[in-house]
mmCIF file of C-alpha atoms and ligand atoms in Angstrom:
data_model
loop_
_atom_site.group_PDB
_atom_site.id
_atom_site.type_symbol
_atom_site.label_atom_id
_atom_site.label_comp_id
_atom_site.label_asym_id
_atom_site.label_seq_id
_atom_site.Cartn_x
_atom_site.Cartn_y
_atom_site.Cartn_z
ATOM 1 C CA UNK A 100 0.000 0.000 0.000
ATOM 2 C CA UNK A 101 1.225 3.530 -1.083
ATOM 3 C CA UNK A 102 1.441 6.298 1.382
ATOM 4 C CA UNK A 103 -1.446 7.919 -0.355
ATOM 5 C CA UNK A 104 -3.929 4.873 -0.443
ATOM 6 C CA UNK A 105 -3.811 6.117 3.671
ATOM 7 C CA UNK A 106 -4.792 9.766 3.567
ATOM 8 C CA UNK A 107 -8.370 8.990 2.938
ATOM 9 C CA UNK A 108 -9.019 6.645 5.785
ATOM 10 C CA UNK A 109 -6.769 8.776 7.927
ATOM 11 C CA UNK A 110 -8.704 12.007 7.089
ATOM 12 C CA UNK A 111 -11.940 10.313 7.988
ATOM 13 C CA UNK A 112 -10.789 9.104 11.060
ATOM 14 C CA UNK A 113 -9.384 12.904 11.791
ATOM 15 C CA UNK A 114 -12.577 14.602 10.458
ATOM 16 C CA UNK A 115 -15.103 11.930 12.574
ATOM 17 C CA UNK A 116 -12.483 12.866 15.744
ATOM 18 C CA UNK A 117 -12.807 16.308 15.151
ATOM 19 C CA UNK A 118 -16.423 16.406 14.607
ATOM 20 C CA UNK A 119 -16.492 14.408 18.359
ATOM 21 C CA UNK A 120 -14.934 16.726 20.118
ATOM 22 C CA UNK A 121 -16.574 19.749 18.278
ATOM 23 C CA UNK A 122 -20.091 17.957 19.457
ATOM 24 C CA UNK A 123 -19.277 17.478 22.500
ATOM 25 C CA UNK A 124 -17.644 20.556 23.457
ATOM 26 C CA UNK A 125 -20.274 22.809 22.232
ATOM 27 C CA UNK A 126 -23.185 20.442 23.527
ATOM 28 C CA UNK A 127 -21.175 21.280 26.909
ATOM 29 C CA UNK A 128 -21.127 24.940 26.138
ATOM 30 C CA UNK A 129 -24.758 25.033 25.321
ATOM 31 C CA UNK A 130 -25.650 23.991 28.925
ATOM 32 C CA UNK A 131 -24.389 27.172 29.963
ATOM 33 C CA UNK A 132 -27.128 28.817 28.069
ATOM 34 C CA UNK A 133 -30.382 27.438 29.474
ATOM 35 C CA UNK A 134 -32.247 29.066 32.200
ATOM 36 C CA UNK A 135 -32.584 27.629 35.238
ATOM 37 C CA UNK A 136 -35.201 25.793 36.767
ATOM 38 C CA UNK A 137 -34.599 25.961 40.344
ATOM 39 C CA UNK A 138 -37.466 28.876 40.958
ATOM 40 C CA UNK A 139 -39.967 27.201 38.671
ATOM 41 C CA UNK A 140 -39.262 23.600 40.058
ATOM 42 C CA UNK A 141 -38.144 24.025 43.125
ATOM 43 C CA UNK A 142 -39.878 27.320 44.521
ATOM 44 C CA UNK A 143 -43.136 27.497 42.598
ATOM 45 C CA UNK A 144 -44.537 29.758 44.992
ATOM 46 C CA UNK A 145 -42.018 32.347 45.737
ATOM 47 C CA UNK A 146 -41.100 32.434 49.491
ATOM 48 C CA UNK A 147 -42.780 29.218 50.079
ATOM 49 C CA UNK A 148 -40.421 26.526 50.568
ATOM 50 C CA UNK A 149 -37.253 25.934 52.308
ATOM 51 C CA UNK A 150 -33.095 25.121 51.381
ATOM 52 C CA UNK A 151 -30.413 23.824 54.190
ATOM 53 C CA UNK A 152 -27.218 24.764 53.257
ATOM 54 C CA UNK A 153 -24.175 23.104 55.194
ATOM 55 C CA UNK A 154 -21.060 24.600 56.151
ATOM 56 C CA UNK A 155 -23.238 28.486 55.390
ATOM 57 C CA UNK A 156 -21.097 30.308 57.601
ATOM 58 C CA UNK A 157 -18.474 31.315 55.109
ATOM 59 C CA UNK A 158 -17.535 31.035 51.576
ATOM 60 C CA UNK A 159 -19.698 29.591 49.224
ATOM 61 C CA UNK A 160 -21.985 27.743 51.545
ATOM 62 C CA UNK A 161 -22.836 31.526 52.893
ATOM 63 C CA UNK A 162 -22.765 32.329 48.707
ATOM 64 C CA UNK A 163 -25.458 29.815 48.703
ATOM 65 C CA UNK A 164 -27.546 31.227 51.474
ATOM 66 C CA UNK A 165 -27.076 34.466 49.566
ATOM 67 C CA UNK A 166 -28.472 33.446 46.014
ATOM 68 C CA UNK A 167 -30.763 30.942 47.608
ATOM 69 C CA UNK A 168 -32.746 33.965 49.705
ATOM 70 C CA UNK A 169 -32.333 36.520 46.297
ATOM 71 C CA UNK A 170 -34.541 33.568 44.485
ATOM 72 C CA UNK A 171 -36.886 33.981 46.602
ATOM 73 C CA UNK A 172 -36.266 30.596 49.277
ATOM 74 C CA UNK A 173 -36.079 30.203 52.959
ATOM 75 C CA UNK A 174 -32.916 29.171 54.541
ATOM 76 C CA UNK A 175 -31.761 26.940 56.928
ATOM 77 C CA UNK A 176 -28.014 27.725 57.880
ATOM 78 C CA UNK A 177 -26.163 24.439 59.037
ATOM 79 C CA UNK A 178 -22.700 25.597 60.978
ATOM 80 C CA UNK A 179 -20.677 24.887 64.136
ATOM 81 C CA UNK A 180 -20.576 27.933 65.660
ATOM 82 C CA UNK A 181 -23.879 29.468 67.023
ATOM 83 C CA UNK A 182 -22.281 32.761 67.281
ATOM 84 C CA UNK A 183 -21.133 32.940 63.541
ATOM 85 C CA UNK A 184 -24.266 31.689 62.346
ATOM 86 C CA UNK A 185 -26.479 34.456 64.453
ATOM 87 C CA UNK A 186 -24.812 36.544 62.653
ATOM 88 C CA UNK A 187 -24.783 35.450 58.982
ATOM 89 C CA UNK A 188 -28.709 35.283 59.585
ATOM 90 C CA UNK A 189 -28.091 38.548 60.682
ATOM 91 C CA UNK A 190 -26.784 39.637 57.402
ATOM 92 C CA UNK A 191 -29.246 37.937 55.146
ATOM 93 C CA UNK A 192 -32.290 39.109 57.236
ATOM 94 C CA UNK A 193 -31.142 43.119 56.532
ATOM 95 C CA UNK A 194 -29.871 41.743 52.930
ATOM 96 C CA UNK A 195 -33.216 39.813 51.827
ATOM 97 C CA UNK A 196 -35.946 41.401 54.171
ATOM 98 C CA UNK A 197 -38.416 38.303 52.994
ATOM 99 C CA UNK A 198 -36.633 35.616 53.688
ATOM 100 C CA UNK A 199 -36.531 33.328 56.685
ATOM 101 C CA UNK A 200 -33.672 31.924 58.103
ATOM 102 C CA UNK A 201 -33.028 28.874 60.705
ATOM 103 C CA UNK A 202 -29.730 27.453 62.363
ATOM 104 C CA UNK A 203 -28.649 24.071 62.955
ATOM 105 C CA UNK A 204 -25.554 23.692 64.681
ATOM 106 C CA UNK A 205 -23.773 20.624 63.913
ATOM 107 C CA UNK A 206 -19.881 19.632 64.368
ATOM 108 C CA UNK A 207 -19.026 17.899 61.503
ATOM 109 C CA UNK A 208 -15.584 16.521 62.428
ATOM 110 C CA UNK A 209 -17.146 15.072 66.210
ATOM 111 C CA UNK A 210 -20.241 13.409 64.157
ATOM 112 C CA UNK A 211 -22.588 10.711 66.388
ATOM 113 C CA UNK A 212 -25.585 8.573 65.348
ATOM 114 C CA UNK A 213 -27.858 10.312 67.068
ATOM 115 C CA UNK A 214 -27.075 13.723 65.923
ATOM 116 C CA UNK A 215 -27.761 12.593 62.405
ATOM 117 C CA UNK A 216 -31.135 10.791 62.985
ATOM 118 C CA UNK A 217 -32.373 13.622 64.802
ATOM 119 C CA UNK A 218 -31.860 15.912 61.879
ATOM 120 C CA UNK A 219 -34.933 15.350 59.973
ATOM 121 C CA UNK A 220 -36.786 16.515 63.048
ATOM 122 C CA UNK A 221 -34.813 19.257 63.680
ATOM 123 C CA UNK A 222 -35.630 20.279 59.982
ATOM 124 C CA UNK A 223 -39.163 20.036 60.202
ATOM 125 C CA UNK A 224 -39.523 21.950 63.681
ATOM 126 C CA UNK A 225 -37.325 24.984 62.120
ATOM 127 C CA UNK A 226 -39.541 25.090 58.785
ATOM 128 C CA UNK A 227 -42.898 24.709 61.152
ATOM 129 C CA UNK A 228 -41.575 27.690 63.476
ATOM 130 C CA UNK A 229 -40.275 30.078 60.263
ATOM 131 C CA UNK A 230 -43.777 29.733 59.597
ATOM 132 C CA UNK A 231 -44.613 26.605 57.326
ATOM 133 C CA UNK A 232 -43.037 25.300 53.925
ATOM 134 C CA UNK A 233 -40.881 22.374 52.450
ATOM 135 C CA UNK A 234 -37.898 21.826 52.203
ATOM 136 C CA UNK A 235 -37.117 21.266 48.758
ATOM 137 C CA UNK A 236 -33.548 21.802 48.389
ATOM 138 C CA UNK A 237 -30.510 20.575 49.988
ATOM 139 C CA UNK A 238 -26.695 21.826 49.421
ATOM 140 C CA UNK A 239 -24.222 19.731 50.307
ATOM 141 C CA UNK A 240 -21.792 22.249 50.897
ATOM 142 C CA UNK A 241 -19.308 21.818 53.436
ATOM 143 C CA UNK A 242 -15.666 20.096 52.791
ATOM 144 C CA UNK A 243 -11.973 21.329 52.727
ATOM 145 C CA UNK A 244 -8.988 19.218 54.586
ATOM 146 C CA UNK A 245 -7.114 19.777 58.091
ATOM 147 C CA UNK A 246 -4.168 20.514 56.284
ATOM 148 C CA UNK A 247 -3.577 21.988 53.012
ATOM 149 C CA UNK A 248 -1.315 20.397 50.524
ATOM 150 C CA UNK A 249 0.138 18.278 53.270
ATOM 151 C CA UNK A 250 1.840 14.715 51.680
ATOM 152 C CA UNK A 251 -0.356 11.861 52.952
ATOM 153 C CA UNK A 252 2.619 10.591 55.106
ATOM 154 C CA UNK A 253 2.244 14.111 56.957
ATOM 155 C CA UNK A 254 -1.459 13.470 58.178
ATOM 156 C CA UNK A 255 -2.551 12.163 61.330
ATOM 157 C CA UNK A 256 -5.129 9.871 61.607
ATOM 158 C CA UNK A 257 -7.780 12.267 62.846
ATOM 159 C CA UNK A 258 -6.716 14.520 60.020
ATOM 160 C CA UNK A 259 -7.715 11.874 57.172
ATOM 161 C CA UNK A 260 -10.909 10.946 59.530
ATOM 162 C CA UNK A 261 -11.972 14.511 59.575
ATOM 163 C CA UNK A 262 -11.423 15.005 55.971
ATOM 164 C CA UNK A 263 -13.820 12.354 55.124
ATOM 165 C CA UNK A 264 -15.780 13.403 57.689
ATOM 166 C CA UNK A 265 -16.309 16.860 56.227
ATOM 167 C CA UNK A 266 -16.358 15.778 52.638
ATOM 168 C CA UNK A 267 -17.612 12.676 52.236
ATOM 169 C CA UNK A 268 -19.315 11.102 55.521
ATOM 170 C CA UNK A 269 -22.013 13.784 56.434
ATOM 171 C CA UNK A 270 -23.058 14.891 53.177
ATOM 172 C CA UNK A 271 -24.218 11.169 52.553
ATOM 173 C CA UNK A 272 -25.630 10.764 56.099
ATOM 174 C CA UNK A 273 -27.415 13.925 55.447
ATOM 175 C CA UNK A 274 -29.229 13.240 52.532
ATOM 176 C CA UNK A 275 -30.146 9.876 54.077
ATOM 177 C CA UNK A 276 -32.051 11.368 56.693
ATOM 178 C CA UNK A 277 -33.577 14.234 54.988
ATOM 179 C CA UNK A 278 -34.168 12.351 51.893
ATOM 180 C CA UNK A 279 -38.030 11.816 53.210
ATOM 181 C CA UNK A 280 -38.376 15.607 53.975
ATOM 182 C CA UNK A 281 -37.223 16.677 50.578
ATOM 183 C CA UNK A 282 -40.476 17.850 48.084
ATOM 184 C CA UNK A 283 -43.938 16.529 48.270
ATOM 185 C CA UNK A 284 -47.251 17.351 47.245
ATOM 186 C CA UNK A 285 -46.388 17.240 43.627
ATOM 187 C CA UNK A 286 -43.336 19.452 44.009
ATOM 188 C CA UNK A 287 -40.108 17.697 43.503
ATOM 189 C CA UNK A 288 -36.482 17.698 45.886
ATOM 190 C CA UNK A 289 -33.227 18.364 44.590
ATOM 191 C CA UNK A 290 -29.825 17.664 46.237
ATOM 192 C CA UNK A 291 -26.980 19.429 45.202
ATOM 193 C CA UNK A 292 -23.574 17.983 46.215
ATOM 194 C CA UNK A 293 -20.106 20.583 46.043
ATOM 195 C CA UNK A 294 -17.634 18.560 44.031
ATOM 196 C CA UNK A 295 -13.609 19.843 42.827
ATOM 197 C CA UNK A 296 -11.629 19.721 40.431
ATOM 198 C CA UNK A 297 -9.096 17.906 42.643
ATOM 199 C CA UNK A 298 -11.841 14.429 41.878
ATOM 200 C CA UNK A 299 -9.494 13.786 39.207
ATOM 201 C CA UNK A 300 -6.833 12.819 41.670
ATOM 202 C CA UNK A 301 -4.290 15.341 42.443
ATOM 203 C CA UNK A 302 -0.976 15.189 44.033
ATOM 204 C CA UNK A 303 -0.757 16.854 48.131
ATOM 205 C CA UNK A 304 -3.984 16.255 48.647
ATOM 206 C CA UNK A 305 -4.933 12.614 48.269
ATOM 207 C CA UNK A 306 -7.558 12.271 51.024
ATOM 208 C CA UNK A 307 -9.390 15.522 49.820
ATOM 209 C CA UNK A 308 -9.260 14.397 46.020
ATOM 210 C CA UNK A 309 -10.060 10.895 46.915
ATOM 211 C CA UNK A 310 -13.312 12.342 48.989
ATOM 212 C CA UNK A 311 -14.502 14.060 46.044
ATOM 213 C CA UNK A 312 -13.942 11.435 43.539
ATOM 214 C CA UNK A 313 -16.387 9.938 46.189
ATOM 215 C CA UNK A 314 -18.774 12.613 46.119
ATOM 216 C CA UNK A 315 -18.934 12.105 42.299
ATOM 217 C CA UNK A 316 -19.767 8.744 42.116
ATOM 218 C CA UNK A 317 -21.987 9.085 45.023
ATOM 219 C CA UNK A 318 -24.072 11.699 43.188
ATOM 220 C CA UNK A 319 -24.556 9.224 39.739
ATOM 221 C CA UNK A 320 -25.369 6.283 41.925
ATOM 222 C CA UNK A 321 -27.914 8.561 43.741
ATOM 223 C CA UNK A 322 -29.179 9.797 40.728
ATOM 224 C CA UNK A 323 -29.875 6.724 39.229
ATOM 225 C CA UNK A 324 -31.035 5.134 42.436
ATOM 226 C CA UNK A 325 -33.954 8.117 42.160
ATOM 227 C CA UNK A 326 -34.831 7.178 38.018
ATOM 228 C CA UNK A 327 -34.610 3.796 38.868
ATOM 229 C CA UNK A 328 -37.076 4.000 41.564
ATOM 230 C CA UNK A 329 -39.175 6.952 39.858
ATOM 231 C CA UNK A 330 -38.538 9.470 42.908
ATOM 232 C CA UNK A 331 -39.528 13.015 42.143
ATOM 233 C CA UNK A 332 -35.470 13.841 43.494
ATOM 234 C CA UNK A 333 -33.156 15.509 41.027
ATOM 235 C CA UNK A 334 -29.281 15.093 42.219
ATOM 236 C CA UNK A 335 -26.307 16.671 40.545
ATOM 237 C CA UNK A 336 -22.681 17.366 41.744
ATOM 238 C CA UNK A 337 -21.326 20.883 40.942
ATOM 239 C CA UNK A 338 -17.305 20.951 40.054
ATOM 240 C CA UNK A 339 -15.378 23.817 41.118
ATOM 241 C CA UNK A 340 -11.571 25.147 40.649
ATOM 242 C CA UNK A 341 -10.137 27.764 42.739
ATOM 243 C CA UNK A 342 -12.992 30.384 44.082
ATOM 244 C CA UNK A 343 -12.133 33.196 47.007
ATOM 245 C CA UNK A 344 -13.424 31.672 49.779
ATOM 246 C CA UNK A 345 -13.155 31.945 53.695
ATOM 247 C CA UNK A 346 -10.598 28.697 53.703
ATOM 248 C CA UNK A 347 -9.122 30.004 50.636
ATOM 249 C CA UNK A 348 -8.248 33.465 50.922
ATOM 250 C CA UNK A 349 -6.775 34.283 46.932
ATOM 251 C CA UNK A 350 -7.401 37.038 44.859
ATOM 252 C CA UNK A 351 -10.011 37.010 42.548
ATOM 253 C CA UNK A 352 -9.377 36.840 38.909
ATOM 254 C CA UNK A 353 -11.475 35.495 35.627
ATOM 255 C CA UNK A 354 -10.871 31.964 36.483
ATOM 256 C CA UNK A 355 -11.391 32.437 40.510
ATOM 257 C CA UNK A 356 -14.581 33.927 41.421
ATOM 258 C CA UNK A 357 -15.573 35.019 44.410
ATOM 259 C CA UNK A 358 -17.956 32.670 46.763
ATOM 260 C CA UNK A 359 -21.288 34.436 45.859
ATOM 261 C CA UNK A 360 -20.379 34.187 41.978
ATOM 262 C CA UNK A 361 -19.340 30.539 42.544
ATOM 263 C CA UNK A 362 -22.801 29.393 44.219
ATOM 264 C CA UNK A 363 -24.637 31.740 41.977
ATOM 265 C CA UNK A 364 -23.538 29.778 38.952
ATOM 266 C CA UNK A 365 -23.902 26.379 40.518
ATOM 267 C CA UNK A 366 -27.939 27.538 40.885
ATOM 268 C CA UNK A 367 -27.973 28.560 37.313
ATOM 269 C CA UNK A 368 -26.929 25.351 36.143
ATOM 270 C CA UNK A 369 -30.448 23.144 37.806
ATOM 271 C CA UNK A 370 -32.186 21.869 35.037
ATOM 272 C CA UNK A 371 -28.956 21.538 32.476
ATOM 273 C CA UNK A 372 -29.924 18.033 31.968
ATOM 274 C CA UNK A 373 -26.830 16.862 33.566
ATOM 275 C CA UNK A 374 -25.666 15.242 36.362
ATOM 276 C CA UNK A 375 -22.052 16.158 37.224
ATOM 277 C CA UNK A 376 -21.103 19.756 35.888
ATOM 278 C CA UNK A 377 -18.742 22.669 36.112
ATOM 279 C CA UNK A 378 -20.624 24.995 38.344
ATOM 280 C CA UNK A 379 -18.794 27.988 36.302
ATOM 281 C CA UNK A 380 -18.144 28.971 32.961
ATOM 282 C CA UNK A 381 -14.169 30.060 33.000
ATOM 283 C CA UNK A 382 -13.782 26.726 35.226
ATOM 284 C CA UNK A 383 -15.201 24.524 32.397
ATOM 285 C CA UNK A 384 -12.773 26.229 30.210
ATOM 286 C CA UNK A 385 -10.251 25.291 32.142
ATOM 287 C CA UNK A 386 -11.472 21.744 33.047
ATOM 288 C CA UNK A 387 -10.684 21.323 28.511
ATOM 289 C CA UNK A 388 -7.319 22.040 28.952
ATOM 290 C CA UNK A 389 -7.215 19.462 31.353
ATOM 291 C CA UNK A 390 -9.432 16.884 29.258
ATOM 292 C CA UNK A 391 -7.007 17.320 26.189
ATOM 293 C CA UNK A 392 -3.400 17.498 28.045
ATOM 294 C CA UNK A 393 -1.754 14.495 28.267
ATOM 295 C CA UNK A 394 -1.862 13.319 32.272
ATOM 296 C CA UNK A 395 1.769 13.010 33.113
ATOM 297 C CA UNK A 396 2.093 17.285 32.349
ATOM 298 C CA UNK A 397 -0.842 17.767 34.214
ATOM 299 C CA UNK A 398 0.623 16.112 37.168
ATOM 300 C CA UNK A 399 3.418 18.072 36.849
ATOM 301 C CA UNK A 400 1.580 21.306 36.571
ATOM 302 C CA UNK A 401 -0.172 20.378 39.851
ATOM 303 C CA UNK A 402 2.243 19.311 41.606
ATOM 304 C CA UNK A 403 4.321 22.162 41.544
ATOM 305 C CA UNK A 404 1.307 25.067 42.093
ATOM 306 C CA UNK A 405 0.023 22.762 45.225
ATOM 307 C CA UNK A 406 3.862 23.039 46.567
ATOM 308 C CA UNK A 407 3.065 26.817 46.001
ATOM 309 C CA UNK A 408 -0.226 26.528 47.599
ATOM 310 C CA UNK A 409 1.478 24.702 50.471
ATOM 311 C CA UNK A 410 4.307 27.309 51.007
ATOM 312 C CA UNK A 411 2.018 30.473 50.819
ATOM 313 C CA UNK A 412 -0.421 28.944 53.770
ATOM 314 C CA UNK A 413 2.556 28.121 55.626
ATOM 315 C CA UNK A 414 3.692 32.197 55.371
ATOM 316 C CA UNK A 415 -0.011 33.236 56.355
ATOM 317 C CA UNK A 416 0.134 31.133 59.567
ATOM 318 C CA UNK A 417 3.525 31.831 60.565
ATOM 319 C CA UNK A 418 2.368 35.782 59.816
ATOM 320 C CA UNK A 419 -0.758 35.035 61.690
ATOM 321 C CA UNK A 420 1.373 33.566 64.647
ATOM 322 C CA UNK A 421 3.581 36.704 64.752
HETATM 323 N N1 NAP B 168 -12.547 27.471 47.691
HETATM 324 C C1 NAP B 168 -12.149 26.749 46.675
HETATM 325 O O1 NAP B 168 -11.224 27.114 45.945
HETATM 326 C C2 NAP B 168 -12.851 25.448 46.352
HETATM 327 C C3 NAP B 168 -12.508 24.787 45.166
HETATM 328 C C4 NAP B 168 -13.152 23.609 44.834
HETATM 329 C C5 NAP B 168 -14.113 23.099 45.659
HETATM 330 N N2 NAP B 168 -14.418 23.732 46.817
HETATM 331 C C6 NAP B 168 -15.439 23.124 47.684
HETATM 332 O O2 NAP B 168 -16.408 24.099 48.004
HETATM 333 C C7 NAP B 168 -16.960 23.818 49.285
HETATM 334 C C8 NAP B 168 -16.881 25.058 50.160
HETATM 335 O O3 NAP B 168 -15.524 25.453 50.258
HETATM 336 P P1 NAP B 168 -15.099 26.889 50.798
HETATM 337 O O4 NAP B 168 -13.739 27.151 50.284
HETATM 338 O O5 NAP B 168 -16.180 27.860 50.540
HETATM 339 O O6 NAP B 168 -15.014 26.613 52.373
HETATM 340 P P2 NAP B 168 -14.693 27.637 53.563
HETATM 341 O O7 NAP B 168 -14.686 29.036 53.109
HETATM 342 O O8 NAP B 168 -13.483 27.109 54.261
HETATM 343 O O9 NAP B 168 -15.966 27.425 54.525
HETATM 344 C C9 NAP B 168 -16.140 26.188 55.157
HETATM 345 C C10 NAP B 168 -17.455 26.176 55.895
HETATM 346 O O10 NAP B 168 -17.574 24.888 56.532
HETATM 347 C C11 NAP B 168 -17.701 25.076 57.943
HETATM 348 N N3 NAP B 168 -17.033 24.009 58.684
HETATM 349 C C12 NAP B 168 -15.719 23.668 58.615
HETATM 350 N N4 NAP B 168 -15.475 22.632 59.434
HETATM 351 C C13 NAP B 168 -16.653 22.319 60.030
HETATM 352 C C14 NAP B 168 -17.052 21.345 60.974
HETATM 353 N N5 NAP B 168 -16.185 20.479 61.492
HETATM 354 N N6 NAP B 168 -18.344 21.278 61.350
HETATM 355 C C15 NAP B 168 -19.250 22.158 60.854
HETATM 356 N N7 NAP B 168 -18.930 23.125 59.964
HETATM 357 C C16 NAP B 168 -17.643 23.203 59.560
HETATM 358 C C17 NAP B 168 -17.031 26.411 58.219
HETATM 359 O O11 NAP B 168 -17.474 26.857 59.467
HETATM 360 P P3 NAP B 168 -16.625 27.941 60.328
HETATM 361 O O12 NAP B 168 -17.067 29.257 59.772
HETATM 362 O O13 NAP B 168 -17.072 27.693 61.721
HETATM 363 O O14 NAP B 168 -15.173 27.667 60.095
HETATM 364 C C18 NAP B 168 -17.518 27.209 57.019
HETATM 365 O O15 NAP B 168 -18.861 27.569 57.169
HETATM 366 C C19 NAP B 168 -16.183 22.616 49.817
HETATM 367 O O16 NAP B 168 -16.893 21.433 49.548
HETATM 368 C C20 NAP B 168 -14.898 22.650 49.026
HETATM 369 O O17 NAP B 168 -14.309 21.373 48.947
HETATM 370 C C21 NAP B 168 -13.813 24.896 47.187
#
């Protein structure tokens, strides 16, 4: 066979993988263009029904709170420190006038049966006291690691225990329990799970990216747990890169958004038709270049801006200790 009895074959095969990746790039893109239906499904009658949000007492779990209440829902606030949380209900009530607000106070890290079968009740007394409702949706915010971009050699025990605690353990055991509170009466529940970009397994932070790749998997079992079983209860997993947050104090730039902009995109993407998505646009740009670079220099990208990562929260706590 001459050299040029393979250009046609090999052109078809370059113009079908072409075509592929055109598809499903710009099928991907075209998510970012549909409206959402979190108010329509999920709050038909503005001011009606009820979202918890865990870990609301900074970053984008408060983000959450924030968009949540400027769509018109109630919101409980799940935290571990009373004080803090007083006072981000504070801020929403002069913020969103309208909107109610509940606590619950929960230590993640120092988690016991019985806190986490009493939760459903909990829920319900809240809603019934803020004046009546459902709750219809659930974030399952909170997550984050003891220490950041520590080698897993460096960690303690308790520090991989808490990290699955905080990323992995309670958001199941919390949609467990308020699984039966979610929706009703016609009106459906939806669960919305924080995911990273660090599920693809990166280097320095093991347990965290291993937690995540949980939280993914989680969220497609779940999801097709609820088809299978025809349950009115939509789940997704939002992905994030880098965002300003409390635990991750950075500057914001096109491809870090701040908290509010973070969870404010994650609502706008209900009702994309799909399960585990980019929460933001610039991220999902990103998340390409990682789809199409070979692993190996991805690795070694990551590797060396988590050393970074690692050696500028060293600085802050050694300034914070001085
Ligand atoms: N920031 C990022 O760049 C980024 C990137 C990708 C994914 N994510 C994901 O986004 C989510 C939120 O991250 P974030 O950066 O916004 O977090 P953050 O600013 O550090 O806020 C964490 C929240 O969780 C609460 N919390 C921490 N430990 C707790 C415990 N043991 N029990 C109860 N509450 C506890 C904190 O309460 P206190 O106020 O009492 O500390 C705070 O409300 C996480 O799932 C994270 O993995 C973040």
């Amino acid at each position: 066979m001459s050299l040029s009895e393979y250009s046609t074959p090999l052109s078809y095969i370059g113009l079908a993988t072409v075509s592929y990746i055109t598809y499903k790039y710009t099928s991907q893109a075209t998510t970012f263009l549909l409206p959402s239906t979190l108010k329509s499904r999920y709050n038909p009658n503005l001011k009606a029904n009820w979202a918890i949000v865990t870990g609301a007492t900074d970053g984008i779990g408060f983000g959450f709170c924030q968009e949540l209440c400027a769509r018109g829902f109630n919101v409980i606030l799940h935290g571990r420190n009373a004080a803090k949380l007083e006072k981000r209900q504070r801020e929403l009530a002069a913020e969103f006038p309208d909107a109610k607000t509940g606590s619950l106070v929960l230590d993640v890290q120092a988690l016991k049966k019985d806190d986490v079968d009493g939760i459903a009740d909990q829920v319900r007394l809240i809603i019934e006291k803020g004046g009546g409702g459902m709750l219809t949706v659930l974030v399952n915010n909170i997550g984050g690691e003891t220490k950041a971009a520590a080698m897993l050699s460096e960690l303690t025990y308790e520090d991989v225990d808490a990290t699955f605690y905080l990323n992995a353990v309670f958001m199941t055991q919390l949609s467990r329990v308020l699984m039966p509170v979610l929706g009703g009466n016609g009106v459906p529940g939806l669960i919305l799970n924080v995911s990273s970009v660090a599920a693809i397994g990166l280097p320095y932070i093991t347990v965290y990216s291993g937690a995540k790749g949980y939280v993914e998997s989680f969220t497609a079992a779940l999801s097709a747990e609820m088809k299978a079983e025809g349950k009115n209860i939509e789940v997704m997993a939002l992905k994030s890169a880098e965002v300003q947050s409390g635990g991750y104090d950075v500057p914001t730039s096109l491809f870090v958004p701040t908290a509010r902009t973070l969870a404010s995109a994650g609502l706008n993407r209900v009702g994309c038709g799909r399960e585990i998505v980019w929460a933001y646009f610039w991220h999902w740009v990103q998340g390409i270049s990682m789809d199409v670079s070979p692993r190996w220099v991805l690795m070694k990208f990551a590797a060396m801006k988590l050393k970074a990562i690692r050696e500028w929260m060293m600085e802050k706590e050694k300034r914070k200790k001085a």
